[in-house]
Coordinates of C-alpha atoms and ligand atoms in Angstrom, one line a residue:
M1 CA 29.8 63.3 7.3
D2 CA 30.9 60.6 4.1
K3 CA 34.1 61.8 4.3
I4 CA 34.6 61.5 7.8
N5 CA 33.2 57.7 7.6
K6 CA 36.0 57.8 4.5
L7 CA 38.6 58.7 6.0
S8 CA 37.7 56.4 9.3
L9 CA 37.6 53.3 6.9
I10 CA 40.7 53.9 5.3
E11 CA 42.8 54.6 8.1
R12 CA 40.9 50.7 8.8
I13 CA 42.1 49.5 6.2
N14 CA 46.3 50.8 7.5
R15 CA 45.8 49.6 10.4
M16 CA 44.1 46.0 8.3
M17 CA 47.0 46.4 6.2
S18 CA 49.9 46.8 9.7
D19 CA 48.5 43.7 11.1
E20 CA 51.7 41.1 10.2
Q21 CA 49.6 38.5 12.1
F22 CA 46.4 38.8 10.3
R23 CA 49.3 39.4 6.9
E24 CA 50.5 35.1 7.6
H25 CA 46.8 34.1 8.6
C26 CA 46.4 35.6 5.2
Y27 CA 49.6 33.7 2.8
N28 CA 48.5 30.5 5.1
C29 CA 45.0 30.2 3.0
K30 CA 45.5 30.9 0.1
N31 CA 48.8 29.2 0.8
N32 CA 46.6 26.0 1.7
N33 CA 44.3 26.3 -1.0
P34 CA 45.0 25.4 -4.0
N35 CA 41.4 26.3 -5.7
F36 CA 41.8 29.7 -3.9
E37 CA 41.6 32.0 -7.6
Y38 CA 38.7 29.6 -8.9
E39 CA 36.9 30.4 -6.0
I40 CA 37.4 33.7 -6.3
E41 CA 36.0 33.6 -9.6
I42 CA 33.1 32.0 -8.8
A43 CA 32.2 33.7 -5.4
E44 CA 33.0 37.5 -7.5
K45 CA 30.4 35.6 -10.7
I46 CA 27.6 34.7 -8.5
A47 CA 28.0 38.0 -6.0
R48 CA 27.6 40.6 -9.3
L49 CA 23.7 39.0 -9.9
D50 CA 22.0 41.8 -9.7
I51 CA 19.8 41.3 -6.8
E52 CA 18.8 45.5 -7.1
D53 CA 15.5 44.9 -7.2
L54 CA 15.1 42.6 -4.7
T55 CA 13.7 43.2 -1.7
V56 CA 12.6 41.0 1.2
D57 CA 8.7 41.6 3.3
E58 CA 10.9 40.5 6.3
S59 CA 7.4 40.7 8.4
L60 CA 6.9 37.8 5.9
I61 CA 9.1 36.4 6.9
H62 CA 9.9 36.5 10.7
L63 CA 5.7 35.5 12.2
G64 CA 5.9 36.9 15.1
A65 CA 5.0 33.4 17.1
S66 CA 6.6 29.9 17.7
F67 CA 4.9 27.2 15.7
P68 CA 5.1 24.6 19.6
E69 CA 8.0 21.9 20.1
D70 CA 6.1 19.0 19.3
V71 CA 4.6 20.7 16.2
V72 CA 7.6 20.9 15.0
D73 CA 8.9 17.4 15.6
S74 CA 6.3 16.4 14.1
Q75 CA 6.6 18.2 11.3
I76 CA 10.4 16.4 10.8
L77 CA 8.6 13.0 10.7
T78 CA 6.3 14.1 8.4
F79 CA 8.6 15.3 6.1
Y80 CA 10.8 12.2 5.6
K81 CA 8.1 10.1 5.6
E82 CA 7.0 11.8 2.6
L83 CA 10.4 11.2 1.1
D84 CA 9.8 7.5 1.2
N85 CA 6.8 7.5 -0.1
I86 CA 7.8 8.9 -3.0
C87 CA 10.5 7.2 -3.2
P88 CA 10.7 3.7 -1.3
D89 CA 13.9 2.6 -2.7
G90 CA 17.1 2.9 -0.6
I91 CA 17.9 4.0 3.2
R92 CA 14.7 4.7 5.1
L93 CA 15.0 8.6 6.3
E94 CA 11.9 9.1 8.0
A95 CA 12.9 5.1 11.0
T96 CA 16.7 6.9 11.6
A97 CA 15.3 11.0 11.8
K98 CA 12.5 9.5 14.0
E99 CA 16.0 7.1 16.4
N100 CA 17.2 10.4 16.1
M101 CA 15.1 11.9 17.5
Q102 CA 15.9 11.7 20.8
Y103 CA 19.2 13.7 20.2
I104 CA 16.9 16.8 19.3
S105 CA 17.3 19.5 21.7
H106 CA 15.2 22.8 21.5
D107 CA 16.1 24.7 24.3
A108 CA 17.6 27.7 23.9
T109 CA 19.0 28.9 27.5
K110 CA 21.3 26.3 27.1
E111 CA 22.9 27.2 24.1
K112 CA 25.9 30.0 23.6
S113 CA 24.6 30.8 20.4
P114 CA 21.3 31.1 18.5
R115 CA 22.7 29.1 15.9
S116 CA 20.9 25.5 15.3
Y117 CA 23.3 22.7 14.7
C118 CA 23.9 18.9 14.7
C119 CA 26.8 17.6 15.9
S120 CA 28.9 14.0 17.3
A121 CA 32.0 13.8 19.0
V122 CA 33.9 10.5 19.9
N123 CA 34.4 10.7 24.2
K124 CA 37.5 9.6 25.6
D125 CA 36.0 6.8 27.5
G126 CA 35.5 5.6 23.7
T127 CA 31.6 6.4 23.7
G128 CA 29.2 8.9 22.0
F129 CA 28.0 11.9 22.2
R130 CA 25.6 13.5 20.1
K131 CA 23.1 16.2 20.4
I132 CA 21.3 18.6 17.6
F133 CA 20.0 22.0 18.7
I134 CA 16.8 23.0 16.8
N135 CA 16.3 26.7 17.8
I136 CA 12.5 27.6 17.1
E137 CA 12.7 31.3 15.9
G138 CA 9.4 31.9 15.1
R139 CA 10.3 32.9 11.4
I140 CA 8.9 30.3 8.6
G141 CA 12.0 28.9 7.6
D142 CA 11.8 27.1 10.7
F143 CA 10.6 23.6 10.0
S144 CA 12.9 23.5 7.1
N145 CA 15.6 24.6 9.4
A146 CA 14.4 21.8 11.9
C147 CA 14.4 19.0 8.7
H148 CA 18.9 20.5 7.3
E149 CA 19.7 20.0 11.0
V150 CA 18.0 16.2 11.2
C151 CA 19.8 15.7 7.6
H152 CA 22.4 15.8 9.2
S153 CA 21.5 13.8 11.8
L154 CA 21.2 11.3 8.8
S155 CA 24.4 10.7 7.2
E156 CA 26.8 8.2 8.4
S157 CA 29.1 11.5 9.9
F158 CA 26.3 10.7 13.2
I159 CA 25.5 8.2 12.6
A160 CA 28.8 5.7 12.8
M161 CA 31.5 9.1 14.2
K162 CA 32.4 8.6 10.4
P163 CA 34.6 12.5 10.1
M164 CA 34.0 13.5 6.0
K165 CA 37.0 12.1 3.5
D166 CA 35.7 15.8 1.6
K167 CA 34.3 18.5 4.0
N168 CA 33.1 20.3 1.1
M169 CA 30.1 17.4 1.9
Q170 CA 28.4 18.8 4.8
E171 CA 26.2 21.3 3.4
V172 CA 25.0 19.1 -0.2
A173 CA 22.3 17.0 1.5
T174 CA 21.0 19.2 4.3
V175 CA 20.9 22.2 1.4
I176 CA 18.0 20.3 -0.7
V177 CA 16.6 19.5 2.0
D178 CA 16.2 23.3 2.7
V179 CA 15.0 23.6 -0.6
F180 CA 12.2 19.8 -0.7
S181 CA 11.4 20.8 2.5
A182 CA 10.1 24.3 1.7
E183 CA 8.9 23.0 -1.8
F184 CA 6.5 20.6 0.6
F185 CA 5.9 22.8 3.7
K186 CA 3.8 25.1 1.2
K187 CA 1.9 22.5 0.3
E188 CA 0.9 21.4 4.0
F189 CA 0.4 25.0 5.0
P190 CA -1.3 26.5 2.5
N191 CA -1.7 29.3 4.5
L192 CA 1.4 30.7 4.5
Q193 CA 2.4 29.8 1.3
I194 CA 3.0 33.3 0.4
N195 CA 5.4 33.4 2.7
F196 CA 8.2 30.5 1.7
I197 CA 7.8 31.6 -1.1
E198 CA 9.2 35.2 0.5
N199 CA 11.5 32.5 1.7
A200 CA 13.1 31.6 -0.6
I201 CA 13.4 35.2 -2.3
S202 CA 15.8 36.1 0.6
T203 CA 18.1 32.3 0.5
Q204 CA 18.8 33.9 -3.4
I205 CA 19.7 37.2 -1.2
Q206 CA 21.7 36.2 1.0
N207 CA 23.6 33.6 -0.8
V208 CA 24.7 36.8 -3.2
M209 CA 25.9 38.7 -0.2
K210 CA 27.7 35.5 0.9
A211 CA 28.8 35.2 -2.5
R212 CA 30.2 39.1 -1.5
E213 CA 32.1 38.1 2.5
V214 CA 33.6 34.8 -0.1
L215 CA 34.7 37.5 -2.4
L216 CA 35.4 40.7 -0.1
D217 CA 37.2 38.0 2.2
G218 CA 39.8 37.1 -1.4
L219 CA 40.0 40.4 -2.2
I220 CA 41.6 41.0 1.2
I221 CA 43.9 37.8 1.4
K222 CA 45.0 39.2 -2.1
L223 CA 45.7 42.5 -1.0
M224 CA 47.2 41.3 2.3
V225 CA 49.8 38.8 0.6
G226 CA 50.0 41.7 -2.1
E227 CA 48.9 40.4 -5.3
I228 CA 46.7 42.9 -6.0
T229 CA 46.8 47.1 -4.6
L230 CA 43.8 48.9 -2.7
E231 CA 43.0 50.9 -6.3
E232 CA 42.6 48.1 -8.1
V233 CA 40.3 47.1 -5.4
Q234 CA 38.5 50.3 -5.7
K235 CA 38.4 51.3 -8.8
K236 CA 37.0 46.5 -10.1
Y237 CA 34.7 46.2 -6.8
G238 CA 33.7 49.7 -4.9
D239 CA 30.5 49.3 -6.0
L240 CA 30.0 45.3 -4.9
Y241 CA 31.4 47.2 -1.1
L242 CA 31.7 51.7 -1.1
K243 CA 27.8 52.0 -1.9
N244 CA 26.7 50.1 0.9
T245 CA 29.8 50.2 3.3
S246 CA 27.8 47.2 5.7
I247 CA 29.8 43.8 4.2
L248 CA 33.1 45.7 4.4
N249 CA 32.3 47.2 7.7
R250 CA 32.0 43.8 9.4
C251 CA 34.9 42.3 7.5
L252 CA 37.1 45.2 9.5
N253 CA 35.3 44.2 12.6
N254 CA 35.7 40.2 12.0
I255 CA 39.8 41.4 12.1
E256 CA 39.6 43.7 14.1
N257 CA 38.6 40.8 16.8
K258 CA 40.8 39.1 15.2
Q259 CA 37.9 36.8 14.3
F260 CA 39.7 36.0 10.8
S261 CA 39.3 32.4 12.2
N262 CA 36.6 31.6 9.6
M263 CA 37.4 33.5 6.0
F264 CA 36.8 33.2 2.3
E265 CA 34.1 30.5 3.6
K266 CA 32.4 29.7 1.3
K267 CA 30.7 26.2 3.0
Y268 CA 27.6 27.4 1.5
L269 CA 28.2 28.0 -2.2
L270 CA 27.8 25.0 -4.2
P271 CA 25.4 22.8 -2.0
Q272 CA 22.8 26.7 -3.2
A273 CA 23.4 26.0 -7.3
I274 CA 22.8 22.5 -6.6
A275 CA 19.9 22.4 -4.2
Q276 CA 18.8 24.6 -7.1
I277 CA 19.3 21.7 -9.8
M278 CA 17.8 19.1 -7.8
L279 CA 14.8 21.8 -7.1
D280 CA 13.5 21.6 -10.5
R281 CA 13.8 18.0 -10.5
F282 CA 11.9 17.7 -7.4
K283 CA 9.2 19.6 -9.4
T284 CA 8.8 17.8 -12.4
D285 CA 10.3 13.8 -11.0
P286 CA 10.3 13.8 -7.7
A287 CA 10.8 10.2 -7.3
V288 CA 14.2 10.6 -8.9
A289 CA 15.7 13.3 -6.9
V290 CA 14.4 12.1 -4.0
K291 CA 16.4 8.9 -4.7
Q292 CA 19.8 11.1 -5.7
L293 CA 19.2 12.8 -2.2
K294 CA 19.1 9.1 -0.7
T295 CA 21.7 7.9 -2.4
I296 CA 23.8 11.3 -1.7
I297 CA 23.2 11.0 2.2
E298 CA 23.7 7.2 2.5
N299 CA 27.3 7.7 0.8
D300 CA 28.6 11.5 1.8
T301 CA 30.9 10.2 4.1
E302 CA 32.9 8.6 1.4
W303 CA 31.9 10.9 -1.9
D304 CA 33.8 13.9 -2.6
V305 CA 31.8 16.8 -4.3
F306 CA 33.1 15.6 -7.0
D307 CA 31.6 11.8 -7.1
T308 CA 28.7 13.9 -6.1
L309 CA 28.2 15.3 -9.4
K310 CA 28.4 11.9 -11.5
N311 CA 26.2 10.3 -9.1
I312 CA 23.7 12.5 -10.0
G313 CA 24.1 13.9 -13.6
L314 CA 26.2 16.7 -13.3
A315 CA 28.9 17.3 -15.6
G316 CA 31.1 19.5 -13.1
V317 CA 32.1 22.5 -10.6
T318 CA 31.9 25.3 -13.2
E319 CA 28.7 23.4 -14.9
V320 CA 26.8 23.6 -12.2
F321 CA 28.1 27.7 -10.8
D322 CA 27.1 27.7 -14.6
D323 CA 23.8 26.7 -14.4
Y324 CA 22.7 28.2 -11.0
I325 CA 24.3 31.9 -12.6
N326 CA 22.5 32.1 -15.8
N327 CA 19.4 30.8 -13.9
F328 CA 18.8 33.3 -11.5
E329 CA 17.2 35.7 -12.6
V330 CA 14.4 33.5 -14.4
R331 CA 14.4 31.1 -11.0
T332 CA 13.6 34.8 -9.2
Q333 CA 11.2 36.3 -11.6
K334 CA 9.1 32.5 -10.9
L335 CA 9.3 33.2 -7.5
L336 CA 8.1 36.5 -8.0
I337 CA 4.8 36.3 -10.1
E338 CA 4.0 33.1 -8.0
K339 CA 4.5 35.6 -5.1
E340 CA 1.8 38.2 -7.1
E341 CA -0.5 35.8 -8.3
L342 CA -1.0 34.3 -5.1
Q343 CA -1.5 37.6 -3.8
K344 CA -4.3 38.5 -6.5
T345 CA -5.8 35.4 -5.5
N346 CA -5.4 36.9 -1.5
D347 CA -7.1 39.5 -2.2
A348 CA -10.1 38.2 -4.1
N349 CA -11.3 36.1 -1.6
E350 CA -10.9 38.9 0.7
L351 CA -13.8 40.8 -1.9
Ligands
ZN1 ZN1 23.8 22.4 7.8

């Protein structure tokens, strides 16, 4: 059985190797990205983080029942109000969030995909189109997800429909909001603390899996343009992709279905790394952390990533990723300990 699977995998890779349309796409991907090599290097470092011992209890993440829409909507405002309380200076987040509530829809039946989004565009007649779709899926992440989409709407890119100067800025503020809001809701819903912790562990695993996908895309691009051989990929990266072939299979499926426009999609990696540093700050010095978040939201259409890092006191991209990689184990261990302690208290209460 294993042999047949391996054979078919090789056949599929050979088929990919002779796909000239795909090869052209790979050349474009690489030639249009001056940071390609650097980005692969970072993705590899994150991809190699050890997550073998981390497991997730999905039943803690899928709650089985959804929160009512009006509860989610009011919690969005409660969260932004709290941020304004923590740091009254700068832009008023709650007021803008309230204003933008008019654009929210929760109706998944009207959407092609269940993925939440926030978008704005200028119509042909010059008027604007704005929409925030927030899918409530009965997941512990629903509240944070809602705050994330509304955070997109607080940016000038939504309000004034200005394009962002640096596409890499798109998810910086929103991913910070993911972690701040999870921290906030953990206190707001004490009965669900353990669920929020499990969700945070799950996010860390997903980040590593995402980096593995990005790295694989990068390796395939290098393979297609002849910079690396299949033997080299097998030898150096076999442990990441051949022990469990789900990532490889998904990637090949996309290529076979000609869905490769989103290849090498690394837009969440840097924001996730920034968000962990900001979360540490939020816990120790919330006023500073919220003030910095506000300035990012206020300037994200004009700033590039380097302006942003400078303004929140971080030296550069490399340092941010180094922080993420070097502290990955400590941070996940802390989450595991926190979870264990909660379990102990819960068990004690049941006695
Ligand atoms: Zn987003």
